């Protein structure tokens, strides 16, 4: 009875660990009222490179006295044109101006602002803009949600009019330019929005002149600000493609000398454009329209360097890294996909000739040197993604040829990692390289997550702050590599312990991985944790033998659903600002806006499926596995029969990667990243298993002096072959030299028969020749 309940109890343990990790969320809380007036000053295209004490003394002084951060100006369109940025600012959600626009460009027509009286203004296009955002776009934004949340608002300039216009187009107070004495205007309403102009172009002289004009306008605003007011300065849009990180400064009570951050990013020094509207309302002590706002109120946190130049250099360097990341990531993944496809094609003839024939006739075996070289190439291919992640520890983006520097650092790390695996203890064993590569991959990603995911932020293998999707924790590629590395490590370790302990070993490693992925303090990926729970359940169910049946898959699905339900029940009890993605989705279902989330996820899956090079990796890996490795001559079925824990780990990886990609809106990206690690290792292990396919003795433990073989599944048996020097062969008719799942007596399925037979004395070793003597 206890044996039957063990899988159930261990699965429940994984679920409990996952729920505990997912619900232990940081207590953000909403900031209290800190000002009587708020002034939002927007500058399209203002970057931290434009701020210095000589050209922009006012901005410099505000940054020195207040809190600063890097602003992601993501909107519903890319790039975020200035009009889209102003609209997003007023909506507190991803919004965009309707109308035709050139590919990668912005609309040529300006915003029409009518003045029916001397007090306010009217935007005649506002109603059509609102309808466009709510009916045509996936975010369901309501332009004008910010001014609707206060009694009256002031707008200065056409961009500010777009942000301050109510949903029906009315601007309460409006001036086309900043008056000579703006104190009375800025004090007439609790919220004022000022358009200070823009900074565009790449010419340094032009940018300097424009930044100086913006700073002079800002100085007039600060001189006329109402008493007890908060002033927020932000770059509200892109003036060129591609997008860049913009300036964000908060000055006033409660914003003294710190980093700006918000719960929407969870990263010190980063916030989004959609956070500015809730930040203004929080500073005024006004309630939030939770259904309309996607952003969260920003707060000021400590840890900023005392030297302002050092503090400003950090966001400026992050902007340069994010810009370089976009250029380099495309060709890196393209080259990786091409290299892995070429390597898969090269492995096919080796698989066909890897089996060594015992008879006098048969094809000549492939040279050992060729096989050794191909094995090293497979190891290098599997380590490419972890090496590229580790390459971001070097500041490659600061050089003139950023792509070449990144490539050089990555190649050096791949060579070093391959050498480490080659000379690691146990390399000659069949599963030696697989265990070493999986351990290195899981270690690199896991250490990065435990230290704050600094390598993934703006990294080639991570996520970009410019995209606005994630700022901390595990990214899509990191999730795929960590899932594959953790489960393969669990399978490798489980294969090395007695059969009775394999289930516990798989659950222990998988449960720890679930905590790392799901904890908001670490991986911060609730959907990834749910997917990994299903993968761990599948791996645990079949790690001692058997295949992935419908009942086992259903059990894994029930475990993932149990984790989801447990997490959702706890998450829904939290305040809206502290909920995770699952809680926010269920709350959206409750208020009727859940369809927008489903639509956005479906659109993201479709776009990623078409555009991402990782789709090629996933499809190419699946083709190699299905059309070659799983064929009778491919060796993978034989590998699965001899090493059921490895089969379980690979099956669990496929389940977790597939579910994680769909739930996360990344289609096959998670599967592609996992496949970049798993498929080369599967091919290498299959080559080694086929090389031993005619061995007639049971494999030994690999320890010195033990070449006669141990009883499979016994204490100390890892079920592994030693590649240097084949074990002696015997004429054992019971061994199977086929490629099926029952590969040999090392298969766990023959354990009972092996135990029932009396012990045999191995036959004397045959001569080195592989020919069979004739009568």
XYZ file of C-alpha atoms in Angstrom:
775
model
C 0.000 0.000 0.000
C 2.768 2.431 0.913
C 4.512 1.736 -2.390
C 1.358 2.602 -4.310
C 0.823 5.777 -2.309
C 4.406 6.980 -2.729
C 3.881 8.613 -6.169
C 0.735 10.302 -4.876
C 2.425 11.629 -1.752
C 5.483 12.854 -3.637
C 3.350 14.588 -6.251
C 1.390 16.300 -3.501
C 4.717 17.416 -2.046
C 5.640 19.073 -5.343
C 2.256 20.804 -5.430
C 2.626 22.058 -1.844
C 6.136 23.346 -2.547
C 4.919 25.069 -5.698
C 1.960 26.754 -3.989
C 4.198 27.904 -1.144
C 6.748 29.360 -3.553
C 4.202 31.072 -5.772
C 2.170 32.683 -3.014
C 5.098 34.007 -0.963
C 4.982 37.314 -2.799
C 6.790 40.510 -1.813
C 4.570 43.018 -0.039
C 4.609 46.012 -2.362
C 1.677 47.948 -1.004
C 0.362 51.157 -2.510
C 2.262 54.375 -1.735
C 0.310 56.891 0.322
C -0.541 60.455 -0.572
C 2.577 62.630 -0.779
C 1.530 65.765 -2.709
C -1.333 68.192 -3.235
C -0.428 68.799 -6.888
C 1.250 66.686 -9.577
C 2.969 68.066 -12.682
C 3.749 65.555 -15.455
C 6.356 66.997 -17.830
C 6.888 64.928 -20.976
C 9.762 65.029 -23.483
C 9.695 62.670 -26.451
C 13.062 61.019 -27.071
C 14.888 62.211 -23.928
C 17.629 59.690 -23.005
C 20.090 59.648 -20.141
C 22.902 60.372 -22.605
C 21.338 63.811 -23.056
C 21.572 64.738 -19.364
C 24.707 66.492 -18.055
C 25.408 69.386 -15.647
C 26.435 71.846 -18.386
C 23.745 71.348 -21.031
C 20.798 70.447 -18.773
C 21.488 71.903 -15.287
C 17.814 71.769 -14.257
C 17.452 68.091 -15.138
C 20.759 67.409 -13.426
C 19.639 69.097 -10.210
C 16.287 67.259 -10.267
C 18.070 63.950 -10.754
C 20.481 64.721 -7.927
C 17.743 65.618 -5.458
C 15.030 63.216 -6.601
C 14.617 59.615 -7.732
C 15.624 58.384 -11.182
C 15.025 55.367 -13.391
C 14.951 53.988 -16.916
C 11.560 54.250 -18.597
C 10.260 51.675 -21.068
C 7.901 53.519 -23.427
C 6.132 50.453 -24.776
C 2.687 51.129 -26.197
C 0.215 49.193 -28.347
C 2.302 49.997 -31.453
C 6.014 49.703 -32.117
C 7.834 51.973 -32.270
C 6.016 54.141 -29.751
C 5.467 57.351 -31.662
C 5.178 60.497 -29.517
C 1.403 60.632 -30.016
C 1.142 56.966 -28.942
C 3.228 57.710 -25.878
C 1.066 60.676 -24.840
C -2.057 58.572 -25.366
C -0.587 55.725 -23.289
C 0.278 58.191 -20.546
C -3.333 59.351 -20.306
C -4.757 55.829 -20.536
C -2.500 54.101 -18.004
C -2.587 51.207 -20.459
C -0.981 50.266 -23.767
C -2.700 52.521 -26.306
C -2.074 53.821 -29.838
C -3.354 56.534 -32.134
C -5.480 55.294 -34.997
C -4.778 56.040 -38.623
C -2.422 54.751 -41.284
C 1.305 54.704 -40.602
C 4.309 53.612 -42.660
C 6.079 50.387 -41.715
C 8.287 51.102 -38.727
C 7.377 54.790 -38.821
C 4.953 57.239 -37.306
C 1.907 59.038 -38.765
C 2.799 62.226 -40.600
C -0.365 64.068 -39.630
C -0.400 66.023 -36.369
C -3.062 66.073 -33.689
C -6.003 68.420 -34.249
C -6.726 70.530 -31.163
C -9.764 72.817 -31.330
C -10.363 75.727 -28.920
C -14.089 76.450 -28.757
C -13.476 78.799 -25.811
C -10.581 80.481 -24.039
C -10.584 78.016 -21.144
C -10.209 74.524 -22.510
C -9.927 72.627 -25.785
C -11.446 69.741 -27.686
C -9.956 66.816 -29.642
C -12.424 65.961 -32.428
C -10.713 62.622 -33.139
C -10.866 61.364 -29.548
C -14.027 59.291 -29.857
C -12.681 57.402 -32.867
C -9.377 56.876 -31.031
C -11.222 55.417 -28.043
C -13.237 53.100 -30.286
C -10.075 52.017 -32.108
C -8.290 51.078 -28.866
C -11.246 49.220 -27.396
C -12.469 47.441 -30.519
C -9.363 46.883 -32.651
C -6.492 46.504 -30.190
C -5.952 43.655 -27.737
C -5.312 45.755 -24.638
C -8.720 47.342 -24.218
C -7.255 50.702 -23.185
C -9.470 53.688 -22.447
C -7.738 56.921 -23.521
C -8.457 59.652 -21.017
C -8.705 57.350 -17.981
C -6.209 59.515 -16.061
C -8.002 62.885 -16.456
C -11.301 61.116 -15.763
C -9.924 60.157 -12.328
C -9.477 63.799 -11.185
C -11.849 66.747 -10.990
C -9.918 68.896 -13.471
C -6.599 68.832 -15.307
C -4.353 71.249 -17.178
C -2.650 70.600 -20.510
C 0.126 72.673 -22.077
C 1.008 71.812 -25.668
C -0.572 69.435 -28.216
C 1.040 66.279 -26.787
C -0.249 67.108 -23.323
C -3.723 67.689 -24.803
C -3.721 64.087 -26.066
C -2.914 62.803 -22.561
C -5.334 65.166 -20.754
C -8.336 64.746 -23.065
C -11.250 62.923 -21.508
C -12.764 59.975 -23.413
C -15.243 62.298 -25.143
C -12.431 64.692 -26.194
C -12.716 67.604 -23.737
C -9.556 69.139 -22.216
C -10.427 71.031 -19.010
C -7.671 73.699 -19.158
C -5.471 74.163 -22.189
C -2.675 76.408 -23.415
C -0.817 75.733 -26.669
C 2.496 76.978 -25.188
C 3.786 77.565 -21.689
C 2.753 81.071 -20.558
C 5.340 83.601 -19.432
C 3.979 83.317 -15.876
C 2.589 79.752 -15.585
C 2.119 79.667 -11.786
C -1.589 80.474 -11.891
C -2.253 77.937 -14.647
C -0.357 75.114 -12.918
C -2.132 75.818 -9.642
C -5.641 75.806 -11.104
C -5.962 71.978 -11.081
C -4.410 69.181 -9.059
C -3.005 67.562 -12.219
C -1.010 69.405 -14.878
C 0.496 67.789 -17.997
C 3.141 69.792 -19.880
C 4.605 69.045 -23.314
C 8.212 70.271 -23.194
C 9.004 69.309 -26.791
C 11.244 66.551 -28.109
C 14.873 65.521 -28.537
C 15.465 63.659 -31.791
C 18.117 62.759 -34.320
C 21.553 61.221 -33.893
C 23.547 64.390 -34.507
C 25.126 65.287 -31.129
C 24.984 69.029 -31.778
C 21.290 68.898 -32.660
C 20.413 66.794 -29.626
C 22.398 69.101 -27.351
C 20.565 72.196 -28.632
C 17.158 70.551 -28.239
C 17.999 69.260 -24.760
C 19.051 72.775 -23.734
C 15.684 74.189 -24.876
C 13.812 71.477 -22.977
C 15.822 72.224 -19.845
C 15.007 75.943 -20.074
C 11.273 75.151 -20.320
C 11.546 72.799 -17.368
C 13.242 75.479 -15.285
C 10.200 77.730 -15.798
C 7.871 74.938 -14.728
C 9.848 74.267 -11.554
C 9.915 77.971 -10.699
C 6.095 78.130 -11.005
C 5.217 74.756 -9.450
C 2.518 74.885 -6.762
C 3.501 74.355 -3.127
C 3.738 70.737 -1.957
C 3.802 69.386 -5.492
C 5.460 66.388 -7.170
C 7.055 66.861 -10.586
C 7.526 63.843 -12.851
C 9.753 64.244 -15.924
C 9.603 61.439 -18.481
C 10.542 60.632 -22.037
C 7.125 59.730 -23.380
C 7.930 58.260 -26.785
C 10.459 57.315 -29.433
C 11.661 59.811 -31.978
C 13.534 57.195 -33.994
C 13.673 53.453 -34.551
C 14.540 51.196 -32.860
C 13.129 52.052 -29.447
C 15.374 53.221 -26.616
C 15.063 53.529 -22.844
C 14.000 57.021 -21.786
C 14.551 59.306 -18.798
C 12.320 59.140 -15.713
C 12.786 61.564 -12.791
C 10.498 62.151 -9.798
C 11.095 65.250 -7.665
C 9.228 66.339 -4.560
C 8.086 65.019 -1.176
C 8.740 61.282 -0.877
C 11.051 61.093 -3.903
C 14.399 61.958 -2.329
C 17.595 60.395 -3.780
C 16.544 56.890 -4.793
C 15.784 54.531 -7.643
C 12.363 54.510 -9.251
C 10.671 51.143 -9.508
C 7.156 49.710 -9.677
C 5.444 46.346 -9.089
C 4.944 46.065 -12.862
C 8.716 45.671 -13.334
C 9.914 44.403 -9.953
C 13.372 45.754 -10.821
C 15.084 48.681 -9.131
C 15.652 51.548 -11.534
C 13.028 50.460 -14.098
C 9.430 51.462 -14.690
C 7.011 51.625 -17.601
C 5.171 54.456 -19.257
C 1.874 52.918 -18.120
C 3.053 53.342 -14.511
C 3.010 57.154 -14.647
C -0.788 57.534 -14.518
C -1.263 55.382 -11.383
C 1.819 57.037 -9.857
C 0.226 60.481 -10.243
C -3.044 59.329 -8.702
C -1.255 57.580 -5.835
C 0.715 60.745 -5.056
C -2.567 62.687 -4.963
C -4.254 60.037 -2.827
C -6.922 59.335 -5.455
C -8.459 55.869 -5.999
C -7.275 53.779 -8.936
C -9.532 52.676 -11.784
C -8.150 49.126 -11.528
C -10.042 47.821 -14.536
C -8.647 50.560 -16.776
C -5.041 50.824 -15.587
C -2.466 48.220 -16.516
C 0.404 50.024 -14.783
C 1.168 50.186 -11.067
C 2.246 53.128 -8.883
C 5.984 53.733 -8.833
C 7.900 54.045 -5.585
C 11.354 55.248 -4.592
C 13.805 52.712 -3.145
C 17.294 53.146 -1.765
C 20.611 51.795 -2.955
C 21.444 54.567 -5.424
C 25.120 55.627 -5.527
C 25.915 58.934 -3.877
C 27.758 60.111 -6.995
C 25.127 61.204 -9.505
C 27.415 60.591 -12.474
C 27.835 56.959 -11.418
C 24.082 56.672 -10.868
C 23.267 58.091 -14.323
C 25.877 55.918 -16.022
C 23.969 52.783 -14.913
C 20.703 53.504 -16.822
C 22.671 54.938 -19.757
C 24.700 51.716 -19.964
C 21.497 49.674 -19.702
C 20.108 51.622 -22.665
C 23.190 50.822 -24.755
C 23.015 47.144 -23.787
C 19.305 46.905 -24.633
C 19.914 48.532 -28.030
C 22.800 46.154 -28.804
C 20.833 43.134 -27.580
C 18.175 43.628 -30.221
C 20.747 43.694 -33.024
C 22.733 40.686 -31.820
C 19.932 38.347 -30.682
C 18.503 37.873 -34.170
C 21.669 36.647 -35.846
C 22.758 34.595 -32.820
C 19.613 32.487 -32.780
C 19.663 32.289 -36.570
C 23.227 30.937 -36.529
C 22.395 28.578 -33.685
C 19.426 27.148 -35.577
C 21.507 26.710 -38.751
C 24.386 25.074 -36.856
C 22.140 22.624 -35.032
C 20.308 21.664 -38.217
C 23.644 21.091 -40.003
C 24.915 19.028 -37.084
C 21.731 16.940 -37.077
C 22.244 16.151 -40.768
C 25.877 15.192 -40.102
C 24.884 12.835 -37.280
C 22.501 10.782 -39.434
C 25.150 8.664 -41.243
C 26.941 8.068 -37.943
C 23.754 6.706 -36.426
C 23.330 4.318 -39.356
C 26.874 2.945 -38.885
C 27.293 3.303 -35.127
C 26.286 -0.278 -34.296
C 29.294 -2.603 -34.342
C 28.516 -5.904 -36.061
C 29.788 -9.106 -34.486
C 29.788 -11.127 -37.710
C 32.370 -11.264 -40.503
C 30.277 -9.074 -42.805
C 28.993 -5.559 -42.306
C 29.953 -1.952 -42.942
C 33.184 -0.675 -41.546
C 32.612 1.169 -38.257
C 33.180 4.883 -38.232
C 36.600 5.995 -37.094
C 36.885 6.631 -33.383
C 38.416 10.023 -34.081
C 35.475 11.072 -36.212
C 33.035 9.958 -33.539
C 35.017 11.781 -30.866
C 34.980 15.001 -32.895
C 31.239 14.738 -33.516
C 30.657 14.126 -29.810
C 32.577 17.297 -28.953
C 30.541 19.234 -31.521
C 27.319 17.930 -29.989
C 28.491 19.021 -26.545
C 29.438 22.451 -27.890
C 26.026 22.822 -29.558
C 24.230 21.932 -26.317
C 26.319 24.464 -24.363
C 25.793 27.331 -26.829
C 22.784 28.862 -25.072
C 24.208 28.668 -21.518
C 27.494 30.114 -22.816
C 25.665 32.997 -24.503
C 23.884 33.736 -21.234
C 27.167 33.731 -19.330
C 28.703 36.002 -21.981
C 26.617 38.889 -20.676
C 28.867 38.983 -17.619
C 31.362 40.747 -19.928
C 30.451 44.266 -21.175
C 30.574 43.302 -24.835
C 27.987 45.948 -25.793
C 30.332 48.845 -25.006
C 32.672 48.111 -27.896
C 32.373 49.521 -31.384
C 31.760 46.053 -32.856
C 29.374 44.730 -30.219
C 28.273 41.680 -32.204
C 31.817 40.499 -32.852
C 32.777 40.934 -29.210
C 29.728 38.963 -28.116
C 30.532 36.191 -30.586
C 34.144 35.999 -29.430
C 33.226 35.805 -25.741
C 30.548 33.186 -26.435
C 32.891 30.999 -28.504
C 35.553 31.129 -25.786
C 32.984 30.097 -23.182
C 31.724 27.269 -25.393
C 35.273 25.984 -25.855
C 35.931 26.221 -22.122
C 32.697 24.457 -21.249
C 33.298 21.714 -23.796
C 36.798 21.145 -22.414
C 35.409 20.991 -18.873
C 32.896 18.318 -19.920
C 35.516 16.387 -21.911
C 37.917 16.111 -19.005
C 35.301 15.680 -16.300
C 35.254 12.436 -14.287
C 33.003 9.858 -15.871
C 33.162 11.290 -19.397
C 33.727 7.834 -20.875
C 30.455 6.568 -19.457
C 27.473 6.523 -21.767
C 25.604 9.170 -19.766
C 28.678 11.078 -18.606
C 28.474 13.989 -21.093
C 24.693 14.229 -20.708
C 24.907 14.618 -16.948
C 27.758 17.128 -17.126
C 26.120 19.313 -19.783
C 22.748 19.288 -18.034
C 24.400 20.166 -14.745
C 26.329 23.077 -16.268
C 23.232 24.455 -18.000
C 21.056 24.251 -14.882
C 23.874 25.724 -12.778
C 24.427 28.752 -15.039
C 20.730 29.658 -15.228
C 20.067 28.813 -11.578
C 22.943 30.928 -10.243
C 21.845 33.846 -12.399
C 18.301 33.604 -11.016
C 19.545 33.318 -7.435
C 21.680 36.448 -7.900
C 18.914 38.621 -9.328
C 18.771 37.560 -13.018
C 21.270 40.251 -13.946
C 22.573 38.292 -16.934
C 19.109 37.883 -18.426
C 18.064 41.537 -18.170
C 18.837 43.098 -21.576
C 20.914 40.018 -22.414
C 20.921 38.199 -25.737
C 19.543 35.056 -24.075
C 17.278 36.956 -21.725
C 14.695 39.668 -22.165
C 14.869 43.302 -23.135
C 13.552 46.161 -21.020
C 12.570 47.808 -24.305
C 9.985 45.095 -24.970
C 8.219 45.735 -21.678
C 7.207 42.122 -21.104
C 9.563 41.105 -18.279
C 12.172 42.823 -16.162
C 13.158 40.166 -13.631
C 13.202 36.414 -13.130
C 13.331 33.749 -15.822
C 12.857 34.665 -19.457
C 11.513 32.370 -22.152
C 14.885 30.992 -23.226
C 16.122 30.735 -19.647
C 13.001 28.792 -18.704
C 13.538 26.273 -21.506
C 17.197 25.718 -20.621
C 16.519 25.479 -16.893
C 13.622 23.048 -17.328
C 15.680 20.795 -19.605
C 18.818 20.999 -17.467
C 16.985 20.364 -14.192
C 14.961 17.392 -15.433
C 17.938 15.815 -17.207
C 19.987 16.266 -14.033
C 17.195 14.627 -12.075
C 17.066 11.730 -14.531
C 20.850 11.309 -14.518
C 20.979 11.275 -10.721
C 17.971 8.967 -10.508
C 19.654 6.518 -12.877
C 22.637 6.315 -10.519
C 20.686 5.355 -7.400
C 18.855 2.084 -6.648
C 15.512 1.735 -8.327
C 13.562 2.196 -5.110
C 15.042 5.676 -4.675
C 14.628 6.940 -8.253
C 11.175 8.379 -7.720
C 12.291 10.345 -4.688
C 15.391 11.636 -6.459
C 13.357 12.847 -9.439
C 10.808 14.560 -7.193
C 13.515 16.172 -5.046
C 15.317 17.728 -8.011
C 12.099 18.637 -9.822
C 10.483 20.106 -6.704
C 13.506 22.332 -6.100
C 13.324 23.480 -9.734
C 9.613 24.314 -9.334
C 10.436 26.537 -6.355
C 13.194 28.339 -8.283
C 10.968 28.916 -11.315
C 7.827 29.961 -9.465
C 9.043 32.006 -6.513
C 8.465 35.760 -7.073
C 11.799 36.326 -5.344
C 13.581 34.132 -7.923
C 12.189 33.016 -11.292
C 8.879 34.861 -10.899
C 7.195 32.722 -13.570
C 3.958 31.231 -12.261
C 2.931 29.726 -15.606
C 6.385 28.182 -15.951
C 6.061 26.643 -12.483
C 2.692 25.154 -13.407
C 4.145 23.687 -16.604
C 7.189 22.336 -14.781
C 4.945 20.697 -12.179
C 3.267 18.737 -14.962
C 6.680 17.781 -16.374
C 8.003 16.646 -12.989
C 4.857 14.568 -12.415
C 5.310 12.834 -15.774
C 8.989 12.184 -15.105
C 8.296 10.835 -11.624
C 5.555 8.539 -12.924
C 7.764 6.742 -15.466
C 11.261 7.051 -13.999
C 11.175 3.462 -12.690
C 9.880 1.937 -15.911
C 6.984 1.984 -18.320
C 5.905 4.560 -20.854
C 3.883 7.755 -20.854
C 0.327 6.428 -20.860
C -2.927 8.326 -20.888
C -3.453 7.674 -17.183
C -0.005 8.982 -16.280
C -0.452 12.053 -18.439
C -3.814 12.633 -16.776
C -2.164 12.350 -13.363
C 0.439 14.935 -14.356
C -2.314 17.214 -15.619
C -4.191 16.859 -12.335
C -1.034 17.808 -10.438
C -0.598 20.947 -12.539
C -4.281 21.805 -12.049
C -3.951 21.280 -8.302
C -1.029 23.697 -8.222
C -2.965 26.209 -10.312
C -6.076 26.013 -8.146
C -4.127 26.226 -4.903
C -2.155 29.204 -6.129
C -5.239 30.925 -7.530
C -7.211 30.571 -4.282
C -4.435 32.216 -2.289
C -3.588 34.795 -4.951
C -7.151 36.034 -5.321
C -7.218 36.913 -1.628
C -4.413 39.431 -2.109
C -4.845 43.103 -3.007
C -5.020 43.695 -6.748
C -1.596 45.370 -6.816
C 0.075 42.289 -5.286
C -1.511 39.571 -7.424
C 0.399 37.370 -9.793
C -0.477 36.636 -13.405
C -2.895 33.802 -12.532
C -4.747 35.929 -9.981
C -4.987 38.867 -12.387
C -6.334 36.607 -15.121
C -9.006 35.090 -12.890
C -9.971 38.554 -11.661
C -10.271 39.663 -15.285
C -12.556 36.708 -15.961
C -14.700 37.847 -13.076
C -15.148 41.386 -14.372
C -15.600 40.352 -18.004
C -12.196 41.369 -19.401
C -10.583 37.939 -19.428
C -11.202 37.608 -23.150
C -8.650 40.352 -23.796
C -5.986 38.350 -21.967
C -6.795 35.224 -23.968
C -6.742 37.232 -27.191
C -3.366 38.796 -26.356
C -1.882 35.398 -25.470
C -3.190 33.811 -28.670
C -1.881 36.667 -30.801
C 1.508 36.475 -29.063
C 1.683 32.705 -29.661
C 0.899 33.095 -33.336
C 3.351 35.943 -33.905
C 6.148 34.150 -32.057
C 5.482 30.928 -33.930
C 6.017 32.717 -37.232
C 8.836 35.105 -36.362
C 11.090 33.302 -33.878
C 14.227 31.344 -34.926
C 13.589 29.115 -31.923
C 10.618 27.699 -33.825
C 13.114 26.315 -36.343
C 15.134 24.792 -33.500
C 12.047 23.143 -32.026
C 10.836 21.744 -35.343
C 14.291 20.585 -36.445
C 14.865 18.873 -33.100
C 11.474 17.161 -33.259
C 12.208 15.987 -36.814
C 15.584 14.527 -35.815
C 14.073 12.710 -32.850
C 11.038 11.366 -34.696
C 12.584 10.530 -38.082
C 15.979 9.301 -36.877
C 16.591 8.787 -33.184
C 13.318 6.969 -32.513
C 13.780 4.638 -35.496
C 15.031 1.081 -34.855
C 18.481 2.113 -36.081
C 18.462 5.441 -34.228
C 19.367 4.196 -30.771
C 17.020 6.356 -28.719
C 14.525 3.545 -28.093
C 17.392 1.399 -26.915
C 18.618 4.220 -24.690
C 15.150 4.568 -23.203
C 14.944 0.851 -22.508
C 18.299 0.720 -20.736
C 17.935 4.026 -18.868
C 14.275 4.557 -17.914
C 15.100 7.612 -15.764
C 16.552 9.413 -18.800
C 13.478 8.511 -20.793
C 11.350 9.962 -17.985
C 13.391 13.164 -17.871
C 13.097 13.726 -21.619
C 9.373 13.019 -21.608
C 8.883 15.430 -18.710
C 10.917 18.079 -20.522
C 8.707 17.800 -23.589
C 5.529 18.131 -21.517
C 6.818 21.088 -19.478
C 8.253 22.941 -22.482
C 5.073 22.536 -24.511
C 2.748 23.688 -21.734
C 5.052 26.510 -20.672
C 5.259 27.920 -24.187
C 1.507 27.931 -24.750
C 0.622 29.373 -21.342
C 3.356 31.995 -21.554
C 2.409 33.207 -25.040
C 5.756 32.153 -26.516
C 4.586 29.273 -28.721
C 7.556 26.948 -29.397
C 10.257 29.203 -27.951
C 10.487 27.304 -24.657
C 10.556 24.002 -26.551
C 13.208 25.360 -28.911
C 15.450 26.468 -26.049
C 14.988 23.118 -24.297
C 15.565 21.233 -27.533
C 18.850 23.074 -28.124
C 20.112 21.282 -25.016
C 18.232 17.973 -25.071
C 18.468 16.946 -28.734
C 22.296 17.057 -29.057
C 22.644 15.126 -25.796
C 20.076 12.562 -26.928
C 21.987 12.080 -30.179
C 25.296 11.679 -28.323
C 23.865 9.157 -25.864
C 22.212 7.257 -28.720
C 25.561 7.023 -30.540
C 27.189 5.557 -27.453
C 24.393 3.092 -26.804
C 24.545 1.851 -30.397
C 28.296 1.481 -30.062
C 27.608 -1.023 -27.252
C 24.673 -2.740 -28.929
C 26.576 -6.042 -29.498
C 28.070 -6.246 -26.018
C 26.897 -9.535 -24.462
C 27.648 -8.886 -20.808
C 25.750 -6.681 -18.470
C 27.415 -3.298 -17.973
C 29.461 -2.820 -14.846
C 29.402 0.056 -12.452
C 32.380 1.689 -14.102
C 34.533 1.434 -10.995
C 38.125 0.223 -11.280
C 38.315 -3.504 -11.052
C 34.604 -4.017 -11.749
C 34.187 -5.129 -15.346
C 32.161 -8.272 -14.808
C 28.891 -6.446 -14.290
C 26.532 -6.092 -11.380
C 22.934 -7.075 -11.053
C 20.918 -4.262 -12.663
C 19.157 -2.084 -10.180
C 21.333 -3.284 -7.320
C 23.085 -0.990 -4.906
C 25.761 1.079 -6.558
C 24.715 0.193 -10.115
C 24.206 3.150 -12.375
C 23.344 1.002 -15.357
C 26.061 2.702 -17.380
C 28.611 1.523 -19.890
C 32.258 2.458 -19.729
C 33.299 3.546 -23.179
C 37.051 3.069 -22.901
C 37.559 -0.640 -23.429
C 34.434 -2.671 -24.126
C 33.319 -5.212 -21.515
C 34.101 -8.795 -22.517
C 31.474 -10.425 -24.662
C 29.760 -13.748 -24.046
C 27.495 -15.807 -26.183
C 24.408 -14.815 -24.196
C 21.367 -15.641 -26.290
C 19.136 -13.753 -23.890
C 20.543 -10.359 -24.836
C 18.767 -8.357 -27.470
C 20.809 -6.584 -30.105
C 17.814 -4.833 -31.605
C 16.833 -1.247 -31.223
C 13.586 -1.786 -29.352
C 12.632 -0.694 -25.885
C 13.705 -3.994 -24.335
C 17.308 -3.417 -25.271
C 19.072 -5.918 -23.007
C 18.932 -7.453 -19.554
C 19.757 -4.036 -18.192
C 16.212 -3.046 -19.030
C 14.206 -2.617 -15.860
C 11.429 -4.640 -17.416
C 13.548 -7.825 -17.062
C 14.457 -7.242 -13.427
C 12.157 -9.919 -12.089
C 13.504 -12.533 -14.497
C 17.065 -11.570 -13.650
C 16.358 -12.022 -9.949
C 14.704 -15.401 -10.490
C 17.589 -16.938 -12.479
C 20.541 -18.487 -10.665
C 23.780 -16.584 -10.891
C 25.954 -17.471 -13.871
C 29.674 -17.386 -14.155
C 30.599 -15.207 -17.116
C 32.159 -17.009 -20.029
C 35.832 -16.428 -20.690
C 36.648 -13.307 -22.631
C 36.777 -13.721 -26.392
C 39.762 -12.640 -28.440
C 39.924 -9.087 -29.636
C 38.694 -10.087 -33.081
C 34.996 -9.549 -33.667
C 34.737 -12.416 -36.166
C 32.683 -15.486 -35.230
C 34.749 -18.691 -35.587
C 33.313 -21.235 -37.976
C 33.275 -24.981 -37.631
